[in-house]
PDB file of C-alpha atoms in Angstrom:
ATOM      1  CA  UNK A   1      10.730  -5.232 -34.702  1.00 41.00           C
ATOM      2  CA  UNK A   2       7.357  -4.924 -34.030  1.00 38.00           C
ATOM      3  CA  UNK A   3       6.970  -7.568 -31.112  1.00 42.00           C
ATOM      4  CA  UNK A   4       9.949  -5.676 -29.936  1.00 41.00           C
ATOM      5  CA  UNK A   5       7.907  -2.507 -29.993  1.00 40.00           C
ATOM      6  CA  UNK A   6       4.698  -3.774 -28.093  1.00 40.00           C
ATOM      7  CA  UNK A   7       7.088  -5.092 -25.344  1.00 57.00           C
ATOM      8  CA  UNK A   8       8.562  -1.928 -24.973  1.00 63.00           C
ATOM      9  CA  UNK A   9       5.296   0.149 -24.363  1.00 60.00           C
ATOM     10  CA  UNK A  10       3.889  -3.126 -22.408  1.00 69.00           C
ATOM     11  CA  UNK A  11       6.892  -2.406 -19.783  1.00 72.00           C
ATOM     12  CA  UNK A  12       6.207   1.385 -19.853  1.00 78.00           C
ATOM     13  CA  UNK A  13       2.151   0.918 -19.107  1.00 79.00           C
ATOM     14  CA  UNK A  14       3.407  -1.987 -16.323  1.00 83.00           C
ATOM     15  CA  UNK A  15       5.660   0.879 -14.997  1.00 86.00           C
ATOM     16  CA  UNK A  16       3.116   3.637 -14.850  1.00 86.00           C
ATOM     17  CA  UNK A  17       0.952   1.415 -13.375  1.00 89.00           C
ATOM     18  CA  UNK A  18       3.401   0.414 -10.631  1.00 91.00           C
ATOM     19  CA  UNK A  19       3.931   4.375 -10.177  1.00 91.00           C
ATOM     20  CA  UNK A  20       0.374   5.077 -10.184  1.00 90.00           C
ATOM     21  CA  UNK A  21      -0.076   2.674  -7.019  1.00 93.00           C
ATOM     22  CA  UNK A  22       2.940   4.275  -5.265  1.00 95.00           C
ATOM     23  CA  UNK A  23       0.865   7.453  -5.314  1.00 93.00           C
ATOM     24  CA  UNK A  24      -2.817   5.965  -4.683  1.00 93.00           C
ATOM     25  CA  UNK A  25      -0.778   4.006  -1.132  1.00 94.00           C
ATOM     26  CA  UNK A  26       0.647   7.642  -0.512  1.00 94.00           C
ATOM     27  CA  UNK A  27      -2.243   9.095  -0.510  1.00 91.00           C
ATOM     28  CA  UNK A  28      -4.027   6.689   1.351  1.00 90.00           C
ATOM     29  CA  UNK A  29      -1.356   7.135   4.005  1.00 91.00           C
ATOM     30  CA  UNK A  30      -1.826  10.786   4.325  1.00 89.00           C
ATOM     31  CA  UNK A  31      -5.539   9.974   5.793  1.00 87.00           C
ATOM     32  CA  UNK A  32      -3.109   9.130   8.735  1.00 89.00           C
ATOM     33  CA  UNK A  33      -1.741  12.564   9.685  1.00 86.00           C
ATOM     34  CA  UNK A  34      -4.848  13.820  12.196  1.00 84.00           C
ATOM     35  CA  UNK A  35      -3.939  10.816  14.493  1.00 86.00           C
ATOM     36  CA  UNK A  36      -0.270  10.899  14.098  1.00 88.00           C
ATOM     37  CA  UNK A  37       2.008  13.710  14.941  1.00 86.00           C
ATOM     38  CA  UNK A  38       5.463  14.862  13.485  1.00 85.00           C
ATOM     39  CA  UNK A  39       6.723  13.479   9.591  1.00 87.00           C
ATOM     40  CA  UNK A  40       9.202  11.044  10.373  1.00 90.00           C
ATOM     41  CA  UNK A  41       6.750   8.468  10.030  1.00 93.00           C
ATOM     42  CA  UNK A  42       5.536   9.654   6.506  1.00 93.00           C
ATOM     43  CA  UNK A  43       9.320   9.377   5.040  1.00 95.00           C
ATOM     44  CA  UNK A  44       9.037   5.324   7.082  1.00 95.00           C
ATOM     45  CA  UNK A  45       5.693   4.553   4.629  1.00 95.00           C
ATOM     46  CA  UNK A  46       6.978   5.867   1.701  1.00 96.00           C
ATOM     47  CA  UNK A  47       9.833   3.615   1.714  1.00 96.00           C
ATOM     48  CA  UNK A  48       7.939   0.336   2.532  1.00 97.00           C
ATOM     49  CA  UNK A  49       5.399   1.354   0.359  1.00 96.00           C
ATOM     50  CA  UNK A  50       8.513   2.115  -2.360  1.00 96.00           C
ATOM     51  CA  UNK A  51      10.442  -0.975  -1.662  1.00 97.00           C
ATOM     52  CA  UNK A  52       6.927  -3.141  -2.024  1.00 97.00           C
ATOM     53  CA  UNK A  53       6.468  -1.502  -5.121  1.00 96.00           C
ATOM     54  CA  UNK A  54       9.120  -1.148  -6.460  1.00 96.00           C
ATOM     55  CA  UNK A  55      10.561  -4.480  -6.271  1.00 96.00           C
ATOM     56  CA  UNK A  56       7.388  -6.075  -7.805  1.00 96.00           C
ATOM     57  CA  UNK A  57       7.556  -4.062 -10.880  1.00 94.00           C
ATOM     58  CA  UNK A  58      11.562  -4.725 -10.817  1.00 94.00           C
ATOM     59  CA  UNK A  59      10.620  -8.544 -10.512  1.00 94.00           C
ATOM     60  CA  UNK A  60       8.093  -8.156 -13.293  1.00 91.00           C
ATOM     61  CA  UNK A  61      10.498  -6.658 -15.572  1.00 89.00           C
ATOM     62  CA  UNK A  62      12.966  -9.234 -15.507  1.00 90.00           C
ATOM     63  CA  UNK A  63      10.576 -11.881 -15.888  1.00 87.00           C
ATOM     64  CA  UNK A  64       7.448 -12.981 -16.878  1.00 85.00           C
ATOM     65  CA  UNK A  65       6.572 -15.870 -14.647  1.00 88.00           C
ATOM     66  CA  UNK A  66       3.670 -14.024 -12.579  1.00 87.00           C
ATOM     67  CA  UNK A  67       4.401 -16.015  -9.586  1.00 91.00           C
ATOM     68  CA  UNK A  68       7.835 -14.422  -8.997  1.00 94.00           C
ATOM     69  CA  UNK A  69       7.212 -10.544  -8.258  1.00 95.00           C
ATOM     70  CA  UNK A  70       4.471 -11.038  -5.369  1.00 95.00           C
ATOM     71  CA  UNK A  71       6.654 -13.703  -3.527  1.00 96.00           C
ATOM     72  CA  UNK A  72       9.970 -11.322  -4.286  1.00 96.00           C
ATOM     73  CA  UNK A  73       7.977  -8.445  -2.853  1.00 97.00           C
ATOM     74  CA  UNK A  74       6.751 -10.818   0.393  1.00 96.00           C
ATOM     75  CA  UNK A  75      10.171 -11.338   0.522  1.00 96.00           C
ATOM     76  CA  UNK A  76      11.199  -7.484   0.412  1.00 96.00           C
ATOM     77  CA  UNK A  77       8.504  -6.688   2.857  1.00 96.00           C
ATOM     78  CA  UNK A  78       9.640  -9.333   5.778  1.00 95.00           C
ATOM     79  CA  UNK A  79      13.001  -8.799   5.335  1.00 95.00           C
ATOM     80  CA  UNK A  80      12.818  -4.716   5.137  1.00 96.00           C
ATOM     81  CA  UNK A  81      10.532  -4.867   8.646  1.00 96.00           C
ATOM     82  CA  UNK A  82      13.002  -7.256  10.163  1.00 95.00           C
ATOM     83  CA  UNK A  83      16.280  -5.612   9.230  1.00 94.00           C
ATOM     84  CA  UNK A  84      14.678  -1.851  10.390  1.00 94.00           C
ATOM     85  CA  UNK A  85      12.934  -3.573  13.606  1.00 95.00           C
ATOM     86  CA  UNK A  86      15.139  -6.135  14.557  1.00 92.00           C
ATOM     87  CA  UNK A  87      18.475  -6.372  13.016  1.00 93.00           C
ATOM     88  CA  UNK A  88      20.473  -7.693  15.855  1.00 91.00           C
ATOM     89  CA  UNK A  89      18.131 -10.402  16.254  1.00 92.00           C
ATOM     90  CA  UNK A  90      18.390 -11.756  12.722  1.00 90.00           C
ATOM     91  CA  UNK A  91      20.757 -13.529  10.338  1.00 91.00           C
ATOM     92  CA  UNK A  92      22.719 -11.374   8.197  1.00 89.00           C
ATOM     93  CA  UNK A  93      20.180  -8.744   9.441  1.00 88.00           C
ATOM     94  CA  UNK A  94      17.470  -9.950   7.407  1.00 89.00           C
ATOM     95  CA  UNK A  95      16.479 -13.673   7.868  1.00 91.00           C
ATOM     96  CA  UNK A  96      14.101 -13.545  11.118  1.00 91.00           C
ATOM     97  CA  UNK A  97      14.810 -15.841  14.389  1.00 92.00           C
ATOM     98  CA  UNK A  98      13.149 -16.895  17.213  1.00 93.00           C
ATOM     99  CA  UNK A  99      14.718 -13.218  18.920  1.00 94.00           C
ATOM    100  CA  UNK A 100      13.180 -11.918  16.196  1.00 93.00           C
ATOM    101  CA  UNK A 101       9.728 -13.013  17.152  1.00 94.00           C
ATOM    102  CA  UNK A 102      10.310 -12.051  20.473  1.00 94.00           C
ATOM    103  CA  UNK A 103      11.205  -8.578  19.901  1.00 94.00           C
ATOM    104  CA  UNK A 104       8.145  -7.627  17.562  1.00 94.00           C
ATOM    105  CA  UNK A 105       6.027  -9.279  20.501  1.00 94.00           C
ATOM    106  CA  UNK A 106       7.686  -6.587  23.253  1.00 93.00           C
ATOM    107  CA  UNK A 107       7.404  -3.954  20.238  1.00 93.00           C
ATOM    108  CA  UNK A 108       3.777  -4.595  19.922  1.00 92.00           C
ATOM    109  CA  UNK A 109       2.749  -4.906  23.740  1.00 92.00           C
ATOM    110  CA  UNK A 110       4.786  -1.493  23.936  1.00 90.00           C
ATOM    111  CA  UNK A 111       3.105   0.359  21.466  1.00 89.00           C
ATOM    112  CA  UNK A 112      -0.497  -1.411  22.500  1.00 89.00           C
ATOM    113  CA  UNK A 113       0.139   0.651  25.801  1.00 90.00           C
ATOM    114  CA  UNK A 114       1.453   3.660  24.022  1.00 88.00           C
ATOM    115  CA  UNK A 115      -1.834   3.771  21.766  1.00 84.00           C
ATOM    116  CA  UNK A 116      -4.353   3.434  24.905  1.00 85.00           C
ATOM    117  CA  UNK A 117      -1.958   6.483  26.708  1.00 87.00           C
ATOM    118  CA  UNK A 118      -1.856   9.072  24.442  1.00 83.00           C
ATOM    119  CA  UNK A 119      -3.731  11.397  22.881  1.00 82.00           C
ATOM    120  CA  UNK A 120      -3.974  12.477  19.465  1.00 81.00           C
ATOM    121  CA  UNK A 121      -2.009  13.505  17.572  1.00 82.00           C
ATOM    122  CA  UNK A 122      -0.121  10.814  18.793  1.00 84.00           C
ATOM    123  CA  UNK A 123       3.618  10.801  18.975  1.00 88.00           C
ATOM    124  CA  UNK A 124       5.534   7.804  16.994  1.00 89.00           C
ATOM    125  CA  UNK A 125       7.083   5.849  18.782  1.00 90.00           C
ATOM    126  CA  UNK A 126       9.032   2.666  17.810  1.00 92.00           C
ATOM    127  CA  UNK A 127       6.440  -0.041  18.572  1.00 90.00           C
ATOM    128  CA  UNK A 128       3.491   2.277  16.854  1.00 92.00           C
ATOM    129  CA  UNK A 129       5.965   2.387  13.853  1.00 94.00           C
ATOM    130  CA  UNK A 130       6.130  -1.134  13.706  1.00 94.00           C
ATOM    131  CA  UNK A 131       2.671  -1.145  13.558  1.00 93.00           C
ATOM    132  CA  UNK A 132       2.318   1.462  10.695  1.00 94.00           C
ATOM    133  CA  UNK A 133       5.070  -0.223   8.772  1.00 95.00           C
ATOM    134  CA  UNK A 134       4.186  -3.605   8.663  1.00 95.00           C
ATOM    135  CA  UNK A 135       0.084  -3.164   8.828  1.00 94.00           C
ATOM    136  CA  UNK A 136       0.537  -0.286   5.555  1.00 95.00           C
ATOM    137  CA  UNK A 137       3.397  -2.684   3.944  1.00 96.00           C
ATOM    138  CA  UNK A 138       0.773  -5.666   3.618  1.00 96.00           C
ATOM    139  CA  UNK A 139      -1.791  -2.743   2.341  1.00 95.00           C
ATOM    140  CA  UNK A 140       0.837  -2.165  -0.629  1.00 96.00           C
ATOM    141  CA  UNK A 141       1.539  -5.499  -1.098  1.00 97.00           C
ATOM    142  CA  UNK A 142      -2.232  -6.519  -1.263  1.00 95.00           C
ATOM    143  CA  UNK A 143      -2.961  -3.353  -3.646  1.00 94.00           C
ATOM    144  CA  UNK A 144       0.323  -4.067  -6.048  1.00 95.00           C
ATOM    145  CA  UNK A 145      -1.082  -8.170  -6.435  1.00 95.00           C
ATOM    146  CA  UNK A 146      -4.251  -6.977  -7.414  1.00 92.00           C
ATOM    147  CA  UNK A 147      -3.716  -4.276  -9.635  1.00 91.00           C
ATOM    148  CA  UNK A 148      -0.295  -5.431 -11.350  1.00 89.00           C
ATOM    149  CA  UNK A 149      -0.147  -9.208 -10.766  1.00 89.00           C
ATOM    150  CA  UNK A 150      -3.921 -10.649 -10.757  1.00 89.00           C
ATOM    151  CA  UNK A 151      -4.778  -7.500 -13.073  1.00 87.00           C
ATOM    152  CA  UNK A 152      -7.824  -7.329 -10.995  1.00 86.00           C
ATOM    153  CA  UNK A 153      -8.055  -3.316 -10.086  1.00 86.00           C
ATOM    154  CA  UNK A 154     -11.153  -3.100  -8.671  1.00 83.00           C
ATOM    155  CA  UNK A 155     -10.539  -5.369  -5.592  1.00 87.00           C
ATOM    156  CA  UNK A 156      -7.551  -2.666  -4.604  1.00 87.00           C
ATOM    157  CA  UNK A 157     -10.397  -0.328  -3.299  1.00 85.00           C
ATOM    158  CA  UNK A 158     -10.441  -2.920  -0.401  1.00 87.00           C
ATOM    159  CA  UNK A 159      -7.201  -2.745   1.244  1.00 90.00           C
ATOM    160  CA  UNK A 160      -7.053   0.987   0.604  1.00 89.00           C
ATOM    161  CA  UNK A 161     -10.448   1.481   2.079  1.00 86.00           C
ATOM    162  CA  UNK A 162      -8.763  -0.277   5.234  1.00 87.00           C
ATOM    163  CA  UNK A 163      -6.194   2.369   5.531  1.00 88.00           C
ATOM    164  CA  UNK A 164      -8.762   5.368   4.923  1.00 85.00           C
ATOM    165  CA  UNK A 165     -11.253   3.574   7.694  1.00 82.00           C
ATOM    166  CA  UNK A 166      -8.598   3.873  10.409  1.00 82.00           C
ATOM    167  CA  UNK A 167      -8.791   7.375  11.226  1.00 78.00           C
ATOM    168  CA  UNK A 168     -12.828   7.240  10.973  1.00 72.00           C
ATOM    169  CA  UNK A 169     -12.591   4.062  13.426  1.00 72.00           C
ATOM    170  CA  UNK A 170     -10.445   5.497  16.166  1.00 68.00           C
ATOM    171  CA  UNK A 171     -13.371   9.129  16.084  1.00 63.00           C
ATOM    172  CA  UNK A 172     -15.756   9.279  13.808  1.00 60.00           C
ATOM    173  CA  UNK A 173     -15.426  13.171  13.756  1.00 64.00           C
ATOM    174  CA  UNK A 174     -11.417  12.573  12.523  1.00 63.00           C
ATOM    175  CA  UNK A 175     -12.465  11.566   8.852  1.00 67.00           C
ATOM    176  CA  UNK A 176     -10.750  13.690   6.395  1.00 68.00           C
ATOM    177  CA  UNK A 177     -13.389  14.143   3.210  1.00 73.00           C
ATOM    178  CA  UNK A 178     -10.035  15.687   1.544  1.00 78.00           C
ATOM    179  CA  UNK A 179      -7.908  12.943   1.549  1.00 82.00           C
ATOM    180  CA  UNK A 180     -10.626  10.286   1.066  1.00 83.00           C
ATOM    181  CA  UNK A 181     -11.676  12.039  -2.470  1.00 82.00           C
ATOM    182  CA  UNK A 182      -8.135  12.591  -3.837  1.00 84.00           C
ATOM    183  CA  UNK A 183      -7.287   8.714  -2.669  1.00 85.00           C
ATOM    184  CA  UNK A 184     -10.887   7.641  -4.359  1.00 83.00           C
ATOM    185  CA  UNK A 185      -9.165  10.015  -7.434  1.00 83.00           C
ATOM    186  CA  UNK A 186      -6.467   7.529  -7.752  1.00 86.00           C
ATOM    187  CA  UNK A 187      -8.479   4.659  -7.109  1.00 86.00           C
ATOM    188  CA  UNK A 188     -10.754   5.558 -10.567  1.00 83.00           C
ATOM    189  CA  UNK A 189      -7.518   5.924 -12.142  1.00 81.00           C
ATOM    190  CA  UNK A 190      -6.432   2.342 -10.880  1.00 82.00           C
ATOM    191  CA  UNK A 191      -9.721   1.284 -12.095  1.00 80.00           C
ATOM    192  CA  UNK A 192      -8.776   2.880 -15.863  1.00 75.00           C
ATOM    193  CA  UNK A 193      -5.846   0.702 -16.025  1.00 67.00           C
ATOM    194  CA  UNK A 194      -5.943  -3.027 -17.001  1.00 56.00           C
ATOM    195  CA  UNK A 195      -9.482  -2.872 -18.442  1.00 57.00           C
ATOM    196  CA  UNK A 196     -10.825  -3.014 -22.412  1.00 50.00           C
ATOM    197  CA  UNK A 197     -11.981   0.196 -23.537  1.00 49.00           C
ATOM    198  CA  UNK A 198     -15.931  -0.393 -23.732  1.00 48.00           C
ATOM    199  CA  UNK A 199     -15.624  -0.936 -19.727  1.00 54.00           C
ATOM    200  CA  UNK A 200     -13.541   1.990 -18.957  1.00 53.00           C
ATOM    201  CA  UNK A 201     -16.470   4.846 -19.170  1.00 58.00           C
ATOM    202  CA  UNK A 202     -19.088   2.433 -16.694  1.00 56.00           C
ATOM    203  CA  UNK A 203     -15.494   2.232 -14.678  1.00 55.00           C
ATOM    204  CA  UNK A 204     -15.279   5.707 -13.853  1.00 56.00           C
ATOM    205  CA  UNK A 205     -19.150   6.601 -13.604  1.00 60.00           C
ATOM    206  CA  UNK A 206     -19.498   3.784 -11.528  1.00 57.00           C
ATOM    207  CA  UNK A 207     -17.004   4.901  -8.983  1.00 57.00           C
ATOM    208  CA  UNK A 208     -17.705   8.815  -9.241  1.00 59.00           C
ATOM    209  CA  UNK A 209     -21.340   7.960  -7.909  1.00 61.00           C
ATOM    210  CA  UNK A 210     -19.891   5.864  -5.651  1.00 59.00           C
ATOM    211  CA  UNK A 211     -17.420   8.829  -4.026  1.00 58.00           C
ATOM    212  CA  UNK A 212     -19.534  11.320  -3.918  1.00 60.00           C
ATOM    213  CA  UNK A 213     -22.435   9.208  -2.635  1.00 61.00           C
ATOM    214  CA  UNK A 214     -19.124   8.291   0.256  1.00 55.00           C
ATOM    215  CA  UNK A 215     -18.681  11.952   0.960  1.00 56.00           C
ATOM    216  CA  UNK A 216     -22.223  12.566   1.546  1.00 57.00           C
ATOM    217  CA  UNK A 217     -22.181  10.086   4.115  1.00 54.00           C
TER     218      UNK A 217
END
């Protein structure tokens, strides 16, 4: 009974860790809203960002082999972009060909164009979506292997500082101090989970000074 009983809450701390970086990528993602207009494209990174996630910690509960849920979440991720990109191009929808490769290369020149004329807030178009899908579905795979697989939280803050950088990188004056602190919020909590108890309070002290020393700047 009792190993039965530290499995148990084992799965529900693996699963409330999964959830917790489903919000910390979401909020990361909203950083994105003062170069990007409409929502269409907030509903398109949720569900990479869910399906990433998701299938990781679905992967993770089935087995315990730590190998599997990062390559069934690689897996997830290719086959998601392909089959919402560039269905027609692929086998069964999913399995990319050379068409495949071809189309994401038009995509890309498209929305390389697009970027350089419009302004911003910049309407989505398919090619920039392609962009924001695949570029923020690495960012959640990358955050997911570090926090859940390699159990290594602290090395999230790099991809996720990535994806809060872009808006700062296109004009300075576009930061959003808002959205930086409540993604740096989840970040500390990332930071909570995974770690023994003596390191949890230089954890969180650590990366308050380091946030509010960020918003300063």
């Amino acid at each position: 009974p009792l190993p039965a009983v530290r499995t148990s809450e084992s799965s529900t701390s693996e699963l409330r860790t999964s959830a917790g970086v489903f919000v910390v990528l979401m909020l990361g993602c909203s950083s994105l809203h003062v170069l990007l207009g409409g929502v269409g494209w907030r509903f398109e990174l949720a569900m990479v960002c869910g399906l990433v996630v998701g299938s990781a910690a679905a992967a993770r509960w089935l087995t315990r082999r730590r190998f599997v849920p990062p390559v069934v979440a690689a897996i997830v991720l290719v086959g998601y972009v392909v089959a919402r990109f560039a269905a027609d191009t692929a086998v069964l929808g999913v399995f990319p060909t050379n068409a495949t490769v071809v189309r994401f290369f038009d995509l890309a020149q498209g929305a390389v164009v697009s970027i350089h004329n419009q302004e911003i807030p910049a309407d989505v178009d398919v090619g920039i979506l392609l962009f924001l899908v695949s570029g923020v579905g690495l960012i959640a795979f990358l955050v997911e292997l570090t926090v859940c697989t390699l159990r290594t939280p602290a090395y999230a803050g790099i991809p996720l500082l990535v994806l809060l950088a872009v808006p700062g990188m296109t004009d300075f004056d576009l930061s959003d101090g808002f959205t930086f602190a409540l993604t740096a919020a989840g970040y500390l909590w990332l930071l909570r989970t995974n770690r023994p108890h003596r390191r949890i309070r230089f954890s969180l002290v650590f990366g308050a000074v380091a946030i509010i020393g960020a918003l300063i700047v």
